[in-house]
XYZ file of C-alpha atoms in Angstrom:
498
model
C -0.172 -0.195 0.375
C 1.686 3.377 -1.132
C 2.065 6.223 2.262
C 0.326 9.693 0.972
C -0.923 11.957 2.500
C -4.134 14.536 3.050
C -3.484 18.294 3.039
C -5.077 21.390 1.575
C -4.459 23.088 -1.695
C -1.416 25.302 -3.095
C -2.224 27.717 -5.153
C -0.555 28.796 -7.982
C 2.037 25.436 -7.592
C -0.765 23.155 -7.258
C -2.860 24.103 -9.868
C -1.242 22.337 -13.115
C -1.310 18.884 -11.427
C -5.252 19.169 -10.139
C -5.985 19.982 -14.052
C -4.916 16.638 -14.904
C -6.882 15.191 -12.130
C -9.248 16.486 -13.625
C -8.883 16.046 -16.452
C -9.391 12.948 -16.096
C -12.891 12.832 -15.057
C -14.542 15.855 -17.173
C -15.231 15.502 -20.423
C -12.788 18.661 -21.949
C -10.147 19.628 -20.506
C -9.717 21.691 -18.641
C -5.883 23.466 -17.271
C -3.790 25.637 -14.165
C -5.292 29.095 -16.314
C -8.262 28.551 -16.127
C -8.128 27.521 -12.175
C -6.853 30.532 -11.562
C -9.151 32.665 -13.078
C -12.124 30.510 -11.591
C -10.198 31.237 -8.348
C -10.525 35.335 -8.898
C -13.796 35.626 -9.064
C -14.058 34.263 -6.116
C -13.927 35.421 -2.650
C -10.796 34.562 0.012
C -12.449 33.845 2.972
C -16.347 32.125 3.103
C -18.768 32.472 5.255
C -21.330 29.789 6.442
C -24.444 30.103 8.816
C -27.306 28.103 9.733
C -30.109 29.577 8.318
C -33.600 30.594 10.664
C -34.952 27.371 8.888
C -32.261 25.079 10.993
C -30.084 24.976 7.379
C -26.478 25.390 5.899
C -26.481 29.209 4.057
C -24.340 31.368 2.954
C -20.651 30.278 0.594
C -17.619 28.723 1.634
C -15.320 25.802 -0.214
C -13.107 22.723 0.985
C -9.917 21.821 -1.631
C -7.432 19.367 -0.169
C -5.041 17.216 -2.491
C -4.028 13.812 -1.383
C 0.035 13.891 -1.787
C 1.584 10.859 -2.749
C 5.596 10.729 -1.132
C 7.469 11.560 -3.860
C 4.776 15.450 -3.530
C 3.720 14.576 -6.604
C -0.669 15.092 -5.928
C -2.293 12.542 -7.562
C -5.801 13.167 -5.968
C -8.227 15.911 -5.307
C -11.607 16.778 -3.368
C -14.084 20.262 -3.204
C -17.230 20.551 -1.840
C -18.079 24.274 -1.975
C -21.946 25.660 -2.242
C -21.834 29.233 -3.330
C -24.917 31.517 -2.083
C -27.422 30.721 -4.550
C -27.400 27.188 -3.835
C -30.458 24.719 -2.301
C -29.921 26.098 1.558
C -28.608 22.813 3.545
C -27.084 21.499 0.479
C -23.033 20.859 -0.636
C -21.338 20.109 -4.008
C -18.658 17.711 -4.328
C -16.329 16.491 -6.243
C -14.097 13.490 -6.155
C -10.815 12.902 -8.505
C -7.692 10.946 -8.475
C -5.480 10.218 -10.821
C -5.889 6.615 -12.957
C -2.676 4.983 -11.812
C -3.219 5.925 -8.095
C -7.016 4.326 -7.696
C -8.089 1.544 -5.173
C -5.548 2.548 -2.756
C -7.678 3.612 -0.846
C -7.096 7.817 -1.778
C -10.314 8.383 -2.553
C -12.187 7.229 0.160
C -9.565 9.439 2.689
C -11.235 12.657 0.365
C -14.202 11.709 0.882
C -13.543 11.256 4.721
C -12.707 14.926 5.262
C -14.813 16.602 2.970
C -18.529 14.956 4.544
C -16.491 15.446 7.867
C -16.045 18.417 7.187
C -19.452 18.043 5.995
C -20.458 17.230 8.547
C -19.138 20.203 11.056
C -20.611 22.801 9.331
C -23.659 21.280 9.450
C -24.861 20.397 5.695
C -27.647 17.013 5.734
C -27.512 16.829 1.739
C -24.411 16.602 -0.087
C -24.988 16.801 -3.691
C -21.926 14.413 -5.934
C -21.445 13.695 -9.668
C -20.586 11.381 -11.271
C -19.459 9.938 -14.771
C -22.461 6.915 -16.094
C -19.288 5.048 -17.389
C -17.343 4.471 -14.398
C -19.311 1.644 -12.501
C -16.779 2.020 -10.052
C -17.424 5.367 -8.658
C -21.235 4.538 -8.744
C -20.199 1.901 -6.660
C -17.596 4.110 -4.938
C -21.120 6.582 -4.377
C -23.823 4.157 -3.588
C -20.960 2.311 -0.907
C -21.078 5.557 0.628
C -25.464 5.943 1.071
C -24.764 8.067 -2.439
C -28.385 7.515 -4.583
C -28.427 8.545 -8.046
C -31.667 11.979 -8.564
C -30.110 12.810 -11.802
C -29.157 11.823 -15.164
C -27.051 14.590 -16.925
C -27.213 13.459 -20.605
C -24.584 14.687 -22.772
C -24.412 14.067 -27.138
C -21.795 14.566 -29.672
C -21.776 16.796 -32.924
C -19.179 16.342 -35.495
C -19.201 19.129 -37.799
C -17.418 17.135 -40.399
C -21.003 16.287 -41.552
C -21.985 16.901 -44.761
C -25.289 17.342 -43.862
C -25.582 19.657 -41.917
C -25.970 22.123 -45.039
C -28.984 21.308 -45.435
C -29.935 22.742 -41.611
C -32.675 25.348 -41.426
C -34.982 27.337 -39.079
C -38.408 27.297 -40.230
C -38.881 30.850 -41.027
C -40.002 33.524 -38.413
C -40.522 37.155 -37.274
C -38.602 37.081 -35.049
C -34.677 37.608 -34.953
C -31.058 35.618 -34.014
C -28.348 38.355 -33.631
C -25.599 37.832 -31.606
C -24.553 39.944 -28.008
C -21.789 42.317 -29.645
C -24.386 43.535 -32.727
C -26.648 45.020 -29.343
C -25.816 48.023 -29.182
C -28.341 48.999 -25.945
C -26.797 49.876 -22.940
C -29.345 47.336 -21.307
C -28.057 44.872 -23.469
C -26.950 42.655 -20.384
C -29.835 43.652 -18.218
C -31.713 42.405 -21.105
C -29.718 39.322 -20.917
C -30.092 38.790 -17.442
C -33.725 38.430 -17.126
C -34.197 35.735 -19.861
C -31.370 33.328 -18.778
C -33.109 34.623 -14.786
C -37.200 33.773 -16.017
C -36.293 30.612 -18.388
C -33.524 29.104 -16.100
C -36.334 27.795 -14.545
C -37.726 25.412 -16.765
C -34.443 23.331 -16.743
C -35.249 19.769 -15.686
C -33.349 19.417 -11.342
C -32.789 23.067 -10.955
C -32.229 24.488 -7.729
C -32.060 27.199 -5.133
C -32.008 30.020 -5.855
C -30.371 32.972 -8.462
C -27.276 34.786 -9.247
C -27.954 38.582 -8.771
C -26.299 39.927 -11.796
C -22.767 40.506 -11.081
C -22.120 36.762 -10.430
C -24.464 36.157 -13.605
C -21.609 38.357 -15.040
C -19.479 36.357 -14.152
C -20.551 33.081 -14.353
C -21.463 33.248 -17.946
C -20.522 35.638 -19.873
C -17.158 35.992 -18.223
C -16.014 32.151 -18.695
C -13.330 31.326 -20.665
C -13.962 30.484 -24.374
C -16.546 33.026 -23.744
C -16.904 35.320 -26.057
C -20.122 38.580 -27.082
C -19.688 36.887 -30.853
C -21.202 33.711 -28.769
C -24.055 35.345 -27.292
C -26.585 34.636 -30.123
C -29.600 36.328 -28.421
C -33.278 35.029 -30.535
C -35.455 38.802 -30.628
C -39.231 39.875 -31.342
C -38.592 43.912 -32.319
C -36.947 44.651 -28.638
C -37.763 42.143 -27.094
C -34.878 39.238 -26.152
C -36.837 35.800 -26.825
C -34.673 33.176 -27.120
C -30.450 32.656 -25.620
C -27.980 30.360 -27.028
C -24.497 30.672 -25.353
C -21.635 28.721 -26.519
C -17.746 28.473 -25.363
C -15.012 28.341 -27.563
C -12.799 25.751 -26.460
C -8.825 26.228 -27.978
C -7.413 22.957 -26.981
C -9.172 20.766 -29.009
C -11.006 22.695 -31.443
C -13.798 22.390 -30.009
C -17.250 25.178 -28.548
C -19.414 23.939 -25.964
C -22.751 25.047 -25.851
C -23.603 25.653 -23.161
C -27.293 27.302 -22.350
C -30.351 27.111 -24.031
C -33.189 28.736 -23.047
C -36.551 29.862 -24.636
C -38.860 32.872 -23.306
C -42.099 30.359 -21.634
C -44.501 33.268 -23.602
C -43.283 31.446 -26.917
C -42.223 28.401 -26.701
C -43.406 25.953 -29.610
C -42.494 28.478 -32.407
C -39.919 26.600 -32.807
C -37.112 29.053 -30.788
C -35.287 27.254 -29.927
C -34.556 24.619 -32.816
C -34.037 28.413 -34.716
C -30.866 28.860 -32.079
C -29.299 24.991 -32.269
C -29.449 25.676 -35.313
C -27.803 29.259 -35.370
C -25.495 27.469 -33.373
C -23.848 24.659 -36.075
C -23.652 27.366 -38.405
C -20.881 29.308 -36.371
C -19.331 26.452 -34.981
C -18.880 26.093 -38.912
C -18.031 29.412 -39.953
C -14.861 29.371 -37.387
C -13.250 25.531 -37.461
C -14.340 23.901 -35.110
C -14.009 20.130 -35.173
C -17.704 19.116 -32.822
C -19.906 20.716 -30.380
C -20.998 18.887 -27.105
C -23.761 19.831 -25.602
C -25.688 18.189 -21.814
C -28.710 17.720 -20.840
C -30.733 17.069 -18.385
C -32.672 13.508 -18.947
C -36.004 14.650 -18.605
C -35.478 17.681 -21.119
C -37.285 15.873 -24.242
C -38.353 19.070 -25.879
C -34.222 19.670 -25.924
C -33.603 16.549 -26.641
C -35.592 16.088 -29.056
C -32.929 19.215 -31.085
C -30.096 17.806 -30.599
C -30.433 13.623 -31.590
C -33.250 13.876 -33.655
C -33.359 16.560 -35.184
C -30.024 17.865 -34.893
C -28.089 14.110 -35.707
C -25.802 14.597 -32.219
C -24.506 11.745 -30.854
C -24.900 9.651 -27.639
C -21.682 9.671 -25.425
C -21.322 9.265 -21.364
C -22.792 12.320 -19.338
C -23.017 11.830 -15.339
C -25.462 10.780 -12.640
C -26.011 13.074 -9.884
C -26.219 11.265 -6.544
C -27.097 12.371 -3.073
C -27.217 11.624 0.421
C -28.409 12.954 3.118
C -27.127 13.961 5.861
C -28.154 11.971 9.859
C -29.405 14.787 11.329
C -27.079 13.078 14.778
C -24.174 14.439 12.600
C -25.780 17.605 11.064
C -26.272 18.952 14.987
C -22.554 18.698 14.847
C -21.301 21.426 12.915
C -23.884 23.986 15.031
C -22.370 22.375 18.653
C -19.357 23.934 18.263
C -17.912 25.462 22.309
C -19.609 28.473 23.569
C -17.044 29.788 26.346
C -18.206 29.967 30.045
C -16.560 33.230 30.987
C -17.142 32.637 34.726
C -15.253 29.134 34.702
C -11.017 29.288 34.779
C -9.286 26.285 33.432
C -5.883 25.563 34.628
C -3.863 22.402 33.087
C -1.351 22.063 35.906
C 1.268 19.520 35.880
C 0.999 15.995 37.037
C 2.161 14.846 40.286
C 3.909 11.307 42.017
C 0.069 12.188 43.632
C -2.052 12.055 41.012
C -1.526 9.246 39.984
C -4.157 7.510 41.423
C -6.844 10.707 40.394
C -5.369 9.258 36.467
C -6.185 5.872 36.805
C -9.623 6.612 37.953
C -10.360 8.794 34.840
C -9.452 6.353 32.202
C -11.843 4.562 33.109
C -14.553 6.951 32.256
C -12.308 7.827 29.322
C -12.724 3.875 28.054
C -16.526 4.182 29.083
C -17.392 6.785 26.704
C -15.150 5.603 23.926
C -17.413 2.017 24.260
C -19.143 4.101 21.593
C -16.716 3.320 19.214
C -14.710 0.603 20.093
C -17.426 -1.235 21.572
C -14.721 -2.608 23.698
C -16.265 -5.208 26.589
C -15.272 -4.805 30.296
C -14.102 -6.955 32.161
C -15.225 -9.605 34.672
C -14.668 -6.964 37.319
C -16.406 -4.009 36.319
C -13.606 -2.519 35.011
C -11.743 -1.736 31.417
C -7.863 -2.173 31.206
C -5.213 0.339 30.935
C -3.424 2.390 29.568
C -1.245 0.012 28.269
C 1.997 2.877 28.534
C 0.280 4.650 31.417
C 3.122 3.655 33.661
C 5.517 5.474 31.753
C 4.141 9.518 32.419
C 5.324 8.394 36.521
C 8.256 6.257 35.521
C 11.124 9.055 34.443
C 10.889 7.758 30.328
C 11.789 10.789 29.174
C 9.530 12.829 26.530
C 6.376 11.937 28.659
C 4.162 14.300 30.106
C 0.614 14.039 32.106
C -1.244 17.160 33.708
C -4.525 17.658 34.674
C -6.801 19.818 33.968
C -9.333 21.391 36.772
C -12.255 23.952 35.930
C -13.209 26.703 39.208
C -10.595 24.693 40.998
C -11.862 21.103 39.714
C -11.099 18.067 38.624
C -11.687 18.346 34.871
C -10.374 16.039 33.405
C -6.792 14.758 31.675
C -3.949 14.912 28.735
C -0.463 12.673 28.133
C 1.538 13.801 25.773
C 4.824 12.701 24.971
C 7.879 13.277 22.999
C 8.239 10.184 19.327
C 11.174 8.935 18.781
C 12.185 11.607 15.888
C 13.315 13.563 19.156
C 11.418 16.128 17.247
C 8.285 15.918 17.451
C 5.101 15.243 20.722
C 1.923 13.439 20.150
C -1.410 13.701 22.305
C -1.698 10.477 23.271
C -4.141 10.630 25.627
C -7.374 14.082 25.980
C -10.022 13.603 28.198
C -12.454 16.222 29.680
C -15.453 14.638 31.633
C -19.172 15.447 30.330
C -19.881 18.063 32.978
C -17.513 20.218 31.161
C -17.930 20.120 27.709
C -19.254 22.424 25.435
C -18.171 25.089 27.720
C -15.083 25.526 26.105
C -13.403 23.614 28.951
C -11.593 21.385 26.615
C -10.567 24.468 23.370
C -8.831 26.450 26.365
C -6.913 22.506 27.937
C -6.226 22.462 24.700
C -4.353 26.200 23.965
C -2.766 25.881 26.874
C -1.052 22.108 25.551
C -0.360 23.656 22.226
C 0.938 27.175 22.747
C 3.419 25.607 25.874
C 5.230 23.592 23.130
C 6.130 25.012 20.071
C 7.281 22.525 16.117
C 6.278 19.380 15.104
C 2.445 17.419 16.824
C 0.055 14.603 15.930
C -2.706 14.465 17.120
C -5.242 11.599 16.318
C -9.128 10.170 15.802
C -11.226 6.783 15.484
C -12.773 7.450 12.083
C -16.933 6.948 13.132
C -15.728 9.475 16.097
C -17.362 12.301 14.954
C -17.110 14.829 17.627
C -14.307 14.336 18.026
C -13.502 14.887 14.431
C -15.401 18.211 14.269
C -13.684 19.466 17.849
C -10.139 18.765 17.018
C -10.687 20.052 12.898
C -12.151 23.647 14.693
C -8.736 23.146 17.596
C -6.358 22.765 15.039
C -7.418 25.163 12.536
C -6.808 27.975 15.489
C -3.404 27.245 16.441
C -1.657 26.100 13.051
C -3.718 27.155 10.044
C -3.325 26.167 7.479
C -0.507 24.012 8.159
C -2.214 20.440 8.405
C -2.104 17.199 7.555
C -3.980 14.456 7.184
C -3.673 10.479 6.286
C -5.355 7.198 7.759
C -3.884 4.048 9.219
C -5.973 0.966 11.237
C -9.211 2.828 11.228
C -7.475 6.213 12.592
C -6.808 9.476 11.418
C -3.815 10.971 12.365
C -3.152 14.420 12.185
C -0.198 15.867 11.794
C 0.554 20.261 11.859
C 3.766 22.260 13.715
C 2.623 25.166 16.114
C 4.339 28.313 15.182
């Protein structure tokens, strides 16, 4: 089994590797420049909150890469929501280099993305997979995702001479590119047309972009130009639109959007826009057009495949997963420190040995929820195997008592690792009555601030409350300097305190 770590992406140095990996799962290649352009459109800092209906709102993204022992990026994952995403939902994307699949990288990336979703209180995850990728479909279904929608993809080869005979029906409707619209309100009118027609697309949910966001994610997309935005006009009224994106690396165009005003449906305008798009592509000597449609968008599928001759190619499934309510709540149970609680972290003395030994019983009992540890016939749990080292003058072993307002509240065991350059927070326990009051957070801060340098700690993979807690604490203490790996059912975090 190969060795790898999970970390947050580093820009711009990771762009090229991510673009290469995405090229194995996207129908068209992307580039480092495209990723940088996309980043420039998104605020660096997001903001998520729970709205008055108890659903996740706001926007943010969490981007991770898997890195092999050579430092090469071999996997990529992102969890994100935009301001217009349906309340409660997060969107996920996973991609692993073909040479590194089936080695646990996808599982590790997914765990981290779902942990982030849980921590932030998401109630639903959306995840897209290629419909011809049986292993990715199985991967999603194994994690209790269900197929919600099917997005068909289709390609039209423009070398076909039969396309020359395509003619839209005669109509008073005129089709012109946006580049010829001289009125100052042209973009605003086009925005209103997009906003109105988007609701006719099966599967569309959430709010619509505001005007400025729409411009960024429509007219300013890579490959978009005013000449490639075709508008159907009834006098000065915008009644239909077709938008094309030019993919220079493959000499192709992607038919990104087609919409017709509801009042003008059934008059052949959609077909006329599609024909105009084909004619424009042929004039530009484009090799092929690519488009996609929801499987339930029967009118557009009829135009594309029956009338224009687009051929089916692999598409995508939208997979969805509803997160359990008990997990959703974790993100909203962050500790709210009680300012009246005085927290002390004290070096344990020899006289504290029995205290910590007794507390260990409660510590192990709490873990039985995740480990199914059996209690002995004497009604006790097995003691920690190396507990004696904290009292027998072993170098680098340190035990601490945590007190809250003078009352015993827990313990912390820290040991120096064999490399003598890093410390492991081996065991950390706070009695239940002191949780959710900031005692654990203050204790962890005190421990980390006492020793700078490299740190390691771990949680059980299924211990979501501990994962949520340490995600918050480590993010505060170490910032971006964090890597994660999974071994034998444990989630191991490495970071540096400066």
